[in-house]
Amino acid sequence: MNIMEPIIALCKRRGFFYPSSEIYGGLANTWDFGHYGILLKNNLRDFWWKKFVLQRSDIVGVDASTILPPKVWEASGHLTGFNDALVDCRNCHFRRLMFVNLIYFLRQRLESSILTNQRPI
């Protein structure tokens, strides 16, 4: 079994996200946020915005399109030099993608909040 399958199943059961257009057969690799997913997304976005934009005097916000001509992606280096961030575990020395660590952390927080009857987000 793929390691992501139980995580995806948990997120679907708890209302974090669902495959987009699932009742119509779906569309590969597209997801819609559920009720907790929207809260999580907004909390992460707001935290990031405060930390990296509002708390700095040398940064301003820009909201630009992500659908761009291929020349833009070439010029930015995204086509040749884009890498996913990896994290090394200090205990087992296993290397994994950073977003996987975030998923494990969020799952633990969610499970502990359910056990203590608190809001997870």
Short mmCIF file of the N, C-alpha and C atoms (twelve columns), coordinates in Angstrom:
data_MODEL
# 
_entry.id   MODEL 
# 
loop_
_atom_site.group_PDB 
_atom_site.id 
_atom_site.type_symbol 
_atom_site.label_atom_id 
_atom_site.label_alt_id 
_atom_site.label_comp_id 
_atom_site.label_asym_id 
_atom_site.label_seq_id 
_atom_site.Cartn_x 
_atom_site.Cartn_y 
_atom_site.Cartn_z 
_atom_site.pdbx_PDB_model_num 
ATOM 1   N N  . MET A 1   0.846   -1.186 0.000   1 
ATOM 2   C CA . MET A 1   0.000   0.000  0.000   1 
ATOM 3   C C  . MET A 1   0.889   1.247  0.000   1 
ATOM 4   N N  . ASN A 2   0.524   2.202  -0.795  1 
ATOM 5   C CA . ASN A 2   1.209   3.484  -0.876  1 
ATOM 6   C C  . ASN A 2   1.053   4.221  0.453   1 
ATOM 7   N N  . ILE A 3   2.123   4.881  0.930   1 
ATOM 8   C CA . ILE A 3   2.073   5.596  2.215   1 
ATOM 9   C C  . ILE A 3   1.056   6.735  2.190   1 
ATOM 10  N N  . MET A 4   0.766   7.277  1.023   1 
ATOM 11  C CA . MET A 4   -0.167  8.394  0.929   1 
ATOM 12  C C  . MET A 4   -1.629  7.948  1.016   1 
ATOM 13  N N  . GLU A 5   -1.930  6.702  0.698   1 
ATOM 14  C CA . GLU A 5   -3.323  6.246  0.685   1 
ATOM 15  C C  . GLU A 5   -4.031  6.398  2.027   1 
ATOM 16  N N  . PRO A 6   -3.428  5.965  3.162   1 
ATOM 17  C CA . PRO A 6   -4.134  6.172  4.437   1 
ATOM 18  C C  . PRO A 6   -4.242  7.646  4.816   1 
ATOM 19  N N  . ILE A 7   -3.264  8.440  4.424   1 
ATOM 20  C CA . ILE A 7   -3.310  9.876  4.727   1 
ATOM 21  C C  . ILE A 7   -4.436  10.530 3.935   1 
ATOM 22  N N  . ILE A 8   -4.530  10.193 2.657   1 
ATOM 23  C CA . ILE A 8   -5.599  10.741 1.820   1 
ATOM 24  C C  . ILE A 8   -6.961  10.285 2.331   1 
ATOM 25  N N  . ALA A 9   -7.068  9.017  2.718   1 
ATOM 26  C CA . ALA A 9   -8.339  8.506  3.248   1 
ATOM 27  C C  . ALA A 9   -8.737  9.252  4.519   1 
ATOM 28  N N  . LEU A 10  -7.779  9.501  5.414   1 
ATOM 29  C CA . LEU A 10  -8.059  10.248 6.642   1 
ATOM 30  C C  . LEU A 10  -8.521  11.665 6.315   1 
ATOM 31  N N  . CYS A 11  -7.817  12.322 5.408   1 
ATOM 32  C CA . CYS A 11  -8.178  13.696 5.048   1 
ATOM 33  C C  . CYS A 11  -9.557  13.769 4.406   1 
ATOM 34  N N  . LYS A 12  -9.908  12.776 3.601   1 
ATOM 35  C CA . LYS A 12  -11.239 12.750 3.002   1 
ATOM 36  C C  . LYS A 12  -12.311 12.522 4.062   1 
ATOM 37  N N  . ARG A 13  -12.068 11.580 4.984   1 
ATOM 38  C CA . ARG A 13  -13.047 11.294 6.047   1 
ATOM 39  C C  . ARG A 13  -13.258 12.496 6.952   1 
ATOM 40  N N  . ARG A 14  -12.194 13.223 7.230   1 
ATOM 41  C CA . ARG A 14  -12.274 14.348 8.164   1 
ATOM 42  C C  . ARG A 14  -12.677 15.655 7.491   1 
ATOM 43  N N  . GLY A 15  -12.820 15.666 6.188   1 
ATOM 44  C CA . GLY A 15  -13.291 16.864 5.498   1 
ATOM 45  C C  . GLY A 15  -12.209 17.863 5.154   1 
ATOM 46  N N  . PHE A 16  -10.971 17.407 4.977   1 
ATOM 47  C CA . PHE A 16  -9.899  18.331 4.595   1 
ATOM 48  C C  . PHE A 16  -9.893  18.571 3.090   1 
ATOM 49  N N  . PHE A 17  -9.972  17.522 2.316   1 
ATOM 50  C CA . PHE A 17  -10.041 17.683 0.868   1 
ATOM 51  C C  . PHE A 17  -10.670 16.453 0.225   1 
ATOM 52  N N  . TYR A 18  -11.101 16.651 -1.021  1 
ATOM 53  C CA . TYR A 18  -11.744 15.603 -1.797  1 
ATOM 54  C C  . TYR A 18  -11.223 15.686 -3.229  1 
ATOM 55  N N  . PRO A 19  -11.209 14.561 -3.954  1 
ATOM 56  C CA . PRO A 19  -10.859 14.642 -5.375  1 
ATOM 57  C C  . PRO A 19  -11.860 15.551 -6.089  1 
ATOM 58  N N  . SER A 20  -11.357 16.437 -6.913  1 
ATOM 59  C CA . SER A 20  -12.212 17.389 -7.612  1 
ATOM 60  C C  . SER A 20  -13.153 16.664 -8.572  1 
ATOM 61  N N  . SER A 21  -14.383 17.107 -8.612  1 
ATOM 62  C CA . SER A 21  -15.411 16.537 -9.496  1 
ATOM 63  C C  . SER A 21  -15.568 15.036 -9.308  1 
ATOM 64  N N  . GLU A 22  -15.420 14.561 -8.078  1 
ATOM 65  C CA . GLU A 22  -15.432 13.122 -7.796  1 
ATOM 66  C C  . GLU A 22  -16.729 12.448 -8.245  1 
ATOM 67  N N  . ILE A 23  -17.863 13.114 -8.057  1 
ATOM 68  C CA . ILE A 23  -19.136 12.478 -8.416  1 
ATOM 69  C C  . ILE A 23  -19.320 12.364 -9.930  1 
ATOM 70  N N  . TYR A 24  -18.493 13.075 -10.701 1 
ATOM 71  C CA . TYR A 24  -18.557 13.011 -12.164 1 
ATOM 72  C C  . TYR A 24  -17.370 12.250 -12.750 1 
ATOM 73  N N  . GLY A 25  -16.707 11.452 -11.930 1 
ATOM 74  C CA . GLY A 25  -15.581 10.677 -12.420 1 
ATOM 75  C C  . GLY A 25  -14.233 11.263 -12.057 1 
ATOM 76  N N  . GLY A 26  -14.211 12.506 -11.601 1 
ATOM 77  C CA . GLY A 26  -12.978 13.125 -11.141 1 
ATOM 78  C C  . GLY A 26  -12.069 13.601 -12.256 1 
ATOM 79  N N  . LEU A 27  -11.049 14.314 -11.862 1 
ATOM 80  C CA . LEU A 27  -10.015 14.814 -12.760 1 
ATOM 81  C C  . LEU A 27  -8.690  14.547 -12.067 1 
ATOM 82  N N  . ALA A 28  -7.809  13.820 -12.705 1 
ATOM 83  C CA . ALA A 28  -6.563  13.371 -12.078 1 
ATOM 84  C C  . ALA A 28  -5.788  14.521 -11.445 1 
ATOM 85  N N  . ASN A 29  -5.323  14.287 -10.224 1 
ATOM 86  C CA . ASN A 29  -4.430  15.208 -9.504  1 
ATOM 87  C C  . ASN A 29  -5.042  16.568 -9.217  1 
ATOM 88  N N  . THR A 30  -6.356  16.648 -9.123  1 
ATOM 89  C CA . THR A 30  -6.999  17.900 -8.720  1 
ATOM 90  C C  . THR A 30  -7.841  17.628 -7.478  1 
ATOM 91  N N  . TRP A 31  -7.851  18.595 -6.562  1 
ATOM 92  C CA . TRP A 31  -8.500  18.413 -5.266  1 
ATOM 93  C C  . TRP A 31  -9.304  19.653 -4.906  1 
ATOM 94  N N  . ASP A 32  -10.399 19.439 -4.197  1 
ATOM 95  C CA . ASP A 32  -11.199 20.530 -3.648  1 
ATOM 96  C C  . ASP A 32  -11.054 20.504 -2.134  1 
ATOM 97  N N  . PHE A 33  -10.982 21.682 -1.528  1 
ATOM 98  C CA . PHE A 33  -10.878 21.772 -0.075  1 
ATOM 99  C C  . PHE A 33  -12.241 21.553 0.563   1 
ATOM 100 N N  . GLY A 34  -12.264 20.775 1.637   1 
ATOM 101 C CA . GLY A 34  -13.461 20.596 2.441   1 
ATOM 102 C C  . GLY A 34  -13.508 21.647 3.539   1 
ATOM 103 N N  . HIS A 35  -14.414 21.474 4.504   1 
ATOM 104 C CA . HIS A 35  -14.607 22.484 5.546   1 
ATOM 105 C C  . HIS A 35  -13.355 22.685 6.401   1 
ATOM 106 N N  . TYR A 36  -12.665 21.615 6.812   1 
ATOM 107 C CA . TYR A 36  -11.426 21.788 7.579   1 
ATOM 108 C C  . TYR A 36  -10.267 22.189 6.675   1 
ATOM 109 N N  . GLY A 37  -10.299 21.755 5.433   1 
ATOM 110 C CA . GLY A 37  -9.241  22.120 4.496   1 
ATOM 111 C C  . GLY A 37  -9.187  23.612 4.245   1 
ATOM 112 N N  . ILE A 38  -10.351 24.233 4.144   1 
ATOM 113 C CA . ILE A 38  -10.404 25.682 3.948   1 
ATOM 114 C C  . ILE A 38  -9.817  26.396 5.162   1 
ATOM 115 N N  . LEU A 39  -10.191 25.942 6.360   1 
ATOM 116 C CA . LEU A 39  -9.654  26.554 7.581   1 
ATOM 117 C C  . LEU A 39  -8.141  26.395 7.658   1 
ATOM 118 N N  . LEU A 40  -7.649  25.195 7.364   1 
ATOM 119 C CA . LEU A 40  -6.211  24.945 7.396   1 
ATOM 120 C C  . LEU A 40  -5.490  25.796 6.361   1 
ATOM 121 N N  . LYS A 41  -6.007  25.827 5.141   1 
ATOM 122 C CA . LYS A 41  -5.392  26.621 4.072   1 
ATOM 123 C C  . LYS A 41  -5.342  28.099 4.448   1 
ATOM 124 N N  . ASN A 42  -6.438  28.623 4.955   1 
ATOM 125 C CA . ASN A 42  -6.478  30.036 5.333   1 
ATOM 126 C C  . ASN A 42  -5.545  30.340 6.498   1 
ATOM 127 N N  . ASN A 43  -5.479  29.440 7.484   1 
ATOM 128 C CA . ASN A 43  -4.559  29.649 8.609   1 
ATOM 129 C C  . ASN A 43  -3.109  29.652 8.153   1 
ATOM 130 N N  . LEU A 44  -2.745  28.698 7.295   1 
ATOM 131 C CA . LEU A 44  -1.374  28.655 6.782   1 
ATOM 132 C C  . LEU A 44  -1.060  29.882 5.941   1 
ATOM 133 N N  . ARG A 45  -1.990  30.279 5.068   1 
ATOM 134 C CA . ARG A 45  -1.796  31.466 4.232   1 
ATOM 135 C C  . ARG A 45  -1.641  32.724 5.093   1 
ATOM 136 N N  . ASP A 46  -2.505  32.883 6.088   1 
ATOM 137 C CA . ASP A 46  -2.437  34.064 6.945   1 
ATOM 138 C C  . ASP A 46  -1.153  34.101 7.760   1 
ATOM 139 N N  . PHE A 47  -0.732  32.942 8.283   1 
ATOM 140 C CA . PHE A 47  0.528   32.882 9.028   1 
ATOM 141 C C  . PHE A 47  1.688   33.275 8.133   1 
ATOM 142 N N  . TRP A 48  1.737   32.693 6.932   1 
ATOM 143 C CA . TRP A 48  2.819   32.981 5.993   1 
ATOM 144 C C  . TRP A 48  2.828   34.467 5.628   1 
ATOM 145 N N  . TRP A 49  1.658   35.031 5.331   1 
ATOM 146 C CA . TRP A 49  1.557   36.428 4.927   1 
ATOM 147 C C  . TRP A 49  2.053   37.357 6.039   1 
ATOM 148 N N  . LYS A 50  1.646   37.087 7.262   1 
ATOM 149 C CA . LYS A 50  2.096   37.918 8.385   1 
ATOM 150 C C  . LYS A 50  3.599   37.804 8.590   1 
ATOM 151 N N  . LYS A 51  4.116   36.575 8.554   1 
ATOM 152 C CA . LYS A 51  5.531   36.318 8.831   1 
ATOM 153 C C  . LYS A 51  6.449   36.879 7.748   1 
ATOM 154 N N  . PHE A 52  6.112   36.661 6.488   1 
ATOM 155 C CA . PHE A 52  7.043   36.978 5.412   1 
ATOM 156 C C  . PHE A 52  6.721   38.250 4.639   1 
ATOM 157 N N  . VAL A 53  5.556   38.852 4.867   1 
ATOM 158 C CA . VAL A 53  5.221   40.086 4.160   1 
ATOM 159 C C  . VAL A 53  4.981   41.226 5.141   1 
ATOM 160 N N  . LEU A 54  4.018   41.080 6.032   1 
ATOM 161 C CA . LEU A 54  3.642   42.183 6.914   1 
ATOM 162 C C  . LEU A 54  4.705   42.534 7.946   1 
ATOM 163 N N  . GLN A 55  5.464   41.538 8.420   1 
ATOM 164 C CA . GLN A 55  6.468   41.805 9.451   1 
ATOM 165 C C  . GLN A 55  7.802   42.274 8.885   1 
ATOM 166 N N  . ARG A 56  7.883   42.467 7.593   1 
ATOM 167 C CA . ARG A 56  9.131   42.926 6.977   1 
ATOM 168 C C  . ARG A 56  8.886   44.252 6.280   1 
ATOM 169 N N  . SER A 57  9.837   45.148 6.416   1 
ATOM 170 C CA . SER A 57  9.698   46.454 5.776   1 
ATOM 171 C C  . SER A 57  10.236  46.455 4.343   1 
ATOM 172 N N  . ASP A 58  10.986  45.419 3.964   1 
ATOM 173 C CA . ASP A 58  11.579  45.373 2.624   1 
ATOM 174 C C  . ASP A 58  10.798  44.484 1.653   1 
ATOM 175 N N  . ILE A 59  9.596   44.064 2.038   1 
ATOM 176 C CA . ILE A 59  8.784   43.178 1.201   1 
ATOM 177 C C  . ILE A 59  7.403   43.797 1.009   1 
ATOM 178 N N  . VAL A 60  6.890   43.686 -0.205  1 
ATOM 179 C CA . VAL A 60  5.510   44.092 -0.480  1 
ATOM 180 C C  . VAL A 60  4.790   42.915 -1.130  1 
ATOM 181 N N  . GLY A 61  3.494   42.870 -0.988  1 
ATOM 182 C CA . GLY A 61  2.718   41.773 -1.547  1 
ATOM 183 C C  . GLY A 61  2.355   42.000 -3.000  1 
ATOM 184 N N  . VAL A 62  2.345   40.921 -3.768  1 
ATOM 185 C CA . VAL A 62  1.912   40.937 -5.166  1 
ATOM 186 C C  . VAL A 62  1.077   39.682 -5.392  1 
ATOM 187 N N  . ASP A 63  -0.046  39.825 -6.028  1 
ATOM 188 C CA . ASP A 63  -0.886  38.675 -6.358  1 
ATOM 189 C C  . ASP A 63  -0.919  38.567 -7.877  1 
ATOM 190 N N  . ALA A 64  -0.157  37.623 -8.424  1 
ATOM 191 C CA . ALA A 64  -0.016  37.496 -9.873  1 
ATOM 192 C C  . ALA A 64  -0.584  36.167 -10.349 1 
ATOM 193 N N  . SER A 65  -0.795  36.066 -11.625 1 
ATOM 194 C CA . SER A 65  -1.314  34.846 -12.232 1 
ATOM 195 C C  . SER A 65  -0.284  33.725 -12.167 1 
ATOM 196 N N  . THR A 66  -0.753  32.494 -12.012 1 
ATOM 197 C CA . THR A 66  0.158   31.345 -12.058 1 
ATOM 198 C C  . THR A 66  0.069   30.623 -13.395 1 
ATOM 199 N N  . ILE A 67  -0.881  31.004 -14.218 1 
ATOM 200 C CA . ILE A 67  -0.965  30.456 -15.570 1 
ATOM 201 C C  . ILE A 67  -0.224  31.432 -16.467 1 
ATOM 202 N N  . LEU A 68  0.973   31.021 -16.859 1 
ATOM 203 C CA . LEU A 68  1.870   31.910 -17.584 1 
ATOM 204 C C  . LEU A 68  2.410   31.218 -18.828 1 
ATOM 205 N N  . PRO A 69  2.906   32.007 -19.786 1 
ATOM 206 C CA . PRO A 69  3.524   31.403 -20.969 1 
ATOM 207 C C  . PRO A 69  4.778   30.621 -20.582 1 
ATOM 208 N N  . PRO A 70  5.124   29.581 -21.324 1 
ATOM 209 C CA . PRO A 70  6.310   28.775 -21.013 1 
ATOM 210 C C  . PRO A 70  7.604   29.582 -20.904 1 
ATOM 211 N N  . LYS A 71  7.717   30.687 -21.631 1 
ATOM 212 C CA . LYS A 71  8.936   31.504 -21.569 1 
ATOM 213 C C  . LYS A 71  9.179   32.041 -20.160 1 
ATOM 214 N N  . VAL A 72  8.118   32.351 -19.434 1 
ATOM 215 C CA . VAL A 72  8.262   32.851 -18.064 1 
ATOM 216 C C  . VAL A 72  8.843   31.768 -17.171 1 
ATOM 217 N N  . TRP A 73  8.333   30.534 -17.286 1 
ATOM 218 C CA . TRP A 73  8.835   29.429 -16.470 1 
ATOM 219 C C  . TRP A 73  10.285  29.098 -16.820 1 
ATOM 220 N N  . GLU A 74  10.649  29.214 -18.106 1 
ATOM 221 C CA . GLU A 74  12.045  29.006 -18.508 1 
ATOM 222 C C  . GLU A 74  12.942  30.065 -17.888 1 
ATOM 223 N N  . ALA A 75  12.550  31.330 -18.014 1 
ATOM 224 C CA . ALA A 75  13.374  32.436 -17.509 1 
ATOM 225 C C  . ALA A 75  13.541  32.377 -15.998 1 
ATOM 226 N N  . SER A 76  12.542  31.873 -15.289 1 
ATOM 227 C CA . SER A 76  12.622  31.817 -13.824 1 
ATOM 228 C C  . SER A 76  13.438  30.628 -13.327 1 
ATOM 229 N N  . GLY A 77  13.749  29.683 -14.215 1 
ATOM 230 C CA . GLY A 77  14.526  28.514 -13.819 1 
ATOM 231 C C  . GLY A 77  13.689  27.361 -13.303 1 
ATOM 232 N N  . HIS A 78  12.376  27.496 -13.334 1 
ATOM 233 C CA . HIS A 78  11.510  26.437 -12.807 1 
ATOM 234 C C  . HIS A 78  11.558  25.155 -13.640 1 
ATOM 235 N N  . LEU A 79  11.847  25.256 -14.916 1 
ATOM 236 C CA . LEU A 79  11.843  24.062 -15.761 1 
ATOM 237 C C  . LEU A 79  13.113  23.237 -15.610 1 
ATOM 238 N N  . THR A 80  14.226  23.875 -15.278 1 
ATOM 239 C CA . THR A 80  15.496  23.140 -15.198 1 
ATOM 240 C C  . THR A 80  16.028  22.982 -13.790 1 
ATOM 241 N N  . GLY A 81  15.722  23.902 -12.893 1 
ATOM 242 C CA . GLY A 81  16.361  23.865 -11.584 1 
ATOM 243 C C  . GLY A 81  15.443  23.789 -10.393 1 
ATOM 244 N N  . PHE A 82  14.228  23.287 -10.557 1 
ATOM 245 C CA . PHE A 82  13.287  23.245 -9.440  1 
ATOM 246 C C  . PHE A 82  13.463  21.952 -8.658  1 
ATOM 247 N N  . ASN A 83  13.588  22.069 -7.343  1 
ATOM 248 C CA . ASN A 83  13.755  20.899 -6.481  1 
ATOM 249 C C  . ASN A 83  12.789  20.971 -5.309  1 
ATOM 250 N N  . ASP A 84  12.296  19.813 -4.879  1 
ATOM 251 C CA . ASP A 84  11.470  19.742 -3.680  1 
ATOM 252 C C  . ASP A 84  12.372  19.709 -2.453  1 
ATOM 253 N N  . ALA A 85  11.983  20.427 -1.416  1 
ATOM 254 C CA . ALA A 85  12.778  20.476 -0.186  1 
ATOM 255 C C  . ALA A 85  12.748  19.122 0.518   1 
ATOM 256 N N  . LEU A 86  13.930  18.673 0.955   1 
ATOM 257 C CA . LEU A 86  14.057  17.415 1.685   1 
ATOM 258 C C  . LEU A 86  14.479  17.700 3.115   1 
ATOM 259 N N  . VAL A 87  14.067  16.832 4.025   1 
ATOM 260 C CA . VAL A 87  14.423  16.957 5.431   1 
ATOM 261 C C  . VAL A 87  15.036  15.638 5.880   1 
ATOM 262 N N  . ASP A 88  16.164  15.719 6.607   1 
ATOM 263 C CA . ASP A 88  16.812  14.525 7.155   1 
ATOM 264 C C  . ASP A 88  16.383  14.331 8.600   1 
ATOM 265 N N  . CYS A 89  15.956  13.113 8.946   1 
ATOM 266 C CA . CYS A 89  15.602  12.780 10.321  1 
ATOM 267 C C  . CYS A 89  16.884  12.594 11.126  1 
ATOM 268 N N  . ARG A 90  16.985  13.270 12.249  1 
ATOM 269 C CA . ARG A 90  18.186  13.169 13.082  1 
ATOM 270 C C  . ARG A 90  18.302  11.815 13.767  1 
ATOM 271 N N  . ASN A 91  17.179  11.155 13.996  1 
ATOM 272 C CA . ASN A 91  17.196  9.861  14.695  1 
ATOM 273 C C  . ASN A 91  17.480  8.694  13.756  1 
ATOM 274 N N  . CYS A 92  16.685  8.559  12.711  1 
ATOM 275 C CA . CYS A 92  16.817  7.392  11.829  1 
ATOM 276 C C  . CYS A 92  17.612  7.693  10.561  1 
ATOM 277 N N  . HIS A 93  17.962  8.962  10.342  1 
ATOM 278 C CA . HIS A 93  18.730  9.412  9.172   1 
ATOM 279 C C  . HIS A 93  17.998  9.141  7.858   1 
ATOM 280 N N  . PHE A 94  16.678  9.076  7.925   1 
ATOM 281 C CA . PHE A 94  15.858  8.873  6.736   1 
ATOM 282 C C  . PHE A 94  15.560  10.235 6.123   1 
ATOM 283 N N  . ARG A 95  15.623  10.335 4.823   1 
ATOM 284 C CA . ARG A 95  15.354  11.593 4.121   1 
ATOM 285 C C  . ARG A 95  13.977  11.514 3.468   1 
ATOM 286 N N  . ARG A 96  13.166  12.559 3.689   1 
ATOM 287 C CA . ARG A 96  11.839  12.591 3.068   1 
ATOM 288 C C  . ARG A 96  11.504  14.017 2.667   1 
ATOM 289 N N  . LEU A 97  10.464  14.132 1.853   1 
ATOM 290 C CA . LEU A 97  10.006  15.448 1.421   1 
ATOM 291 C C  . LEU A 97  9.454   16.219 2.612   1 
ATOM 292 N N  . MET A 98  9.683   17.525 2.623   1 
ATOM 293 C CA . MET A 98  9.252   18.347 3.746   1 
ATOM 294 C C  . MET A 98  7.736   18.304 3.934   1 
ATOM 295 N N  . PHE A 99  6.976   18.267 2.833   1 
ATOM 296 C CA . PHE A 99  5.521   18.273 2.986   1 
ATOM 297 C C  . PHE A 99  5.016   16.999 3.661   1 
ATOM 298 N N  . VAL A 100 5.756   15.887 3.544   1 
ATOM 299 C CA . VAL A 100 5.366   14.652 4.227   1 
ATOM 300 C C  . VAL A 100 5.489   14.842 5.734   1 
ATOM 301 N N  . ASN A 101 6.566   15.517 6.189   1 
ATOM 302 C CA . ASN A 101 6.710   15.820 7.614   1 
ATOM 303 C C  . ASN A 101 5.551   16.683 8.100   1 
ATOM 304 N N  . LEU A 102 5.143   17.645 7.290   1 
ATOM 305 C CA . LEU A 102 4.020   18.506 7.652   1 
ATOM 306 C C  . LEU A 102 2.742   17.683 7.799   1 
ATOM 307 N N  . ILE A 103 2.529   16.733 6.913   1 
ATOM 308 C CA . ILE A 103 1.338   15.880 6.992   1 
ATOM 309 C C  . ILE A 103 1.343   15.065 8.278   1 
ATOM 310 N N  . TYR A 104 2.497   14.467 8.633   1 
ATOM 311 C CA . TYR A 104 2.582   13.700 9.884   1 
ATOM 312 C C  . TYR A 104 2.290   14.594 11.090  1 
ATOM 313 N N  . PHE A 105 2.863   15.801 11.099  1 
ATOM 314 C CA . PHE A 105 2.643   16.736 12.201  1 
ATOM 315 C C  . PHE A 105 1.163   17.090 12.315  1 
ATOM 316 N N  . LEU A 106 0.543   17.433 11.188  1 
ATOM 317 C CA . LEU A 106 -0.866  17.816 11.208  1 
ATOM 318 C C  . LEU A 106 -1.756  16.653 11.636  1 
ATOM 319 N N  . ARG A 107 -1.401  15.442 11.220  1 
ATOM 320 C CA . ARG A 107 -2.196  14.281 11.619  1 
ATOM 321 C C  . ARG A 107 -2.137  14.086 13.129  1 
ATOM 322 N N  . GLN A 108 -0.945  14.222 13.717  1 
ATOM 323 C CA . GLN A 108 -0.812  14.079 15.169  1 
ATOM 324 C C  . GLN A 108 -1.616  15.152 15.893  1 
ATOM 325 N N  . ARG A 109 -1.539  16.395 15.395  1 
ATOM 326 C CA . ARG A 109 -2.308  17.479 16.018  1 
ATOM 327 C C  . ARG A 109 -3.798  17.206 15.926  1 
ATOM 328 N N  . LEU A 110 -4.235  16.742 14.765  1 
ATOM 329 C CA . LEU A 110 -5.650  16.459 14.560  1 
ATOM 330 C C  . LEU A 110 -6.114  15.333 15.478  1 
ATOM 331 N N  . GLU A 111 -5.336  14.254 15.546  1 
ATOM 332 C CA . GLU A 111 -5.719  13.129 16.397  1 
ATOM 333 C C  . GLU A 111 -5.746  13.527 17.869  1 
ATOM 334 N N  . SER A 112 -4.755  14.298 18.321  1 
ATOM 335 C CA . SER A 112 -4.742  14.702 19.731  1 
ATOM 336 C C  . SER A 112 -5.891  15.653 20.040  1 
ATOM 337 N N  . SER A 113 -6.245  16.515 19.091  1 
ATOM 338 C CA . SER A 113 -7.356  17.438 19.336  1 
ATOM 339 C C  . SER A 113 -8.687  16.694 19.367  1 
ATOM 340 N N  . ILE A 114 -8.803  15.631 18.578  1 
ATOM 341 C CA . ILE A 114 -10.029 14.828 18.603  1 
ATOM 342 C C  . ILE A 114 -10.149 14.111 19.942  1 
ATOM 343 N N  . LEU A 115 -9.025  13.561 20.438  1 
ATOM 344 C CA . LEU A 115 -9.048  12.844 21.714  1 
ATOM 345 C C  . LEU A 115 -9.357  13.768 22.887  1 
ATOM 346 N N  . THR A 116 -8.918  15.020 22.806  1 
ATOM 347 C CA . THR A 116 -9.156  15.960 23.903  1 
ATOM 348 C C  . THR A 116 -10.385 16.830 23.657  1 
ATOM 349 N N  . ASN A 117 -11.103 16.541 22.552  1 
ATOM 350 C CA . ASN A 117 -12.336 17.250 22.218  1 
ATOM 351 C C  . ASN A 117 -12.110 18.750 22.029  1 
ATOM 352 N N  . GLN A 118 -11.028 19.106 21.352  1 
ATOM 353 C CA . GLN A 118 -10.733 20.503 21.040  1 
ATOM 354 C C  . GLN A 118 -10.866 20.708 19.544  1 
ATOM 355 N N  . ARG A 119 -10.960 21.978 19.140  1 
ATOM 356 C CA . ARG A 119 -10.963 22.276 17.708  1 
ATOM 357 C C  . ARG A 119 -9.584  21.973 17.147  1 
ATOM 358 N N  . PRO A 120 -9.488  21.268 16.024  1 
ATOM 359 C CA . PRO A 120 -8.192  20.878 15.488  1 
ATOM 360 C C  . PRO A 120 -7.398  22.017 14.886  1 
ATOM 361 N N  . ILE A 121 -8.056  23.097 14.535  1 
ATOM 362 C CA . ILE A 121 -7.350  24.183 13.857  1 
ATOM 363 C C  . ILE A 121 -7.558  25.468 14.620  1 
# 
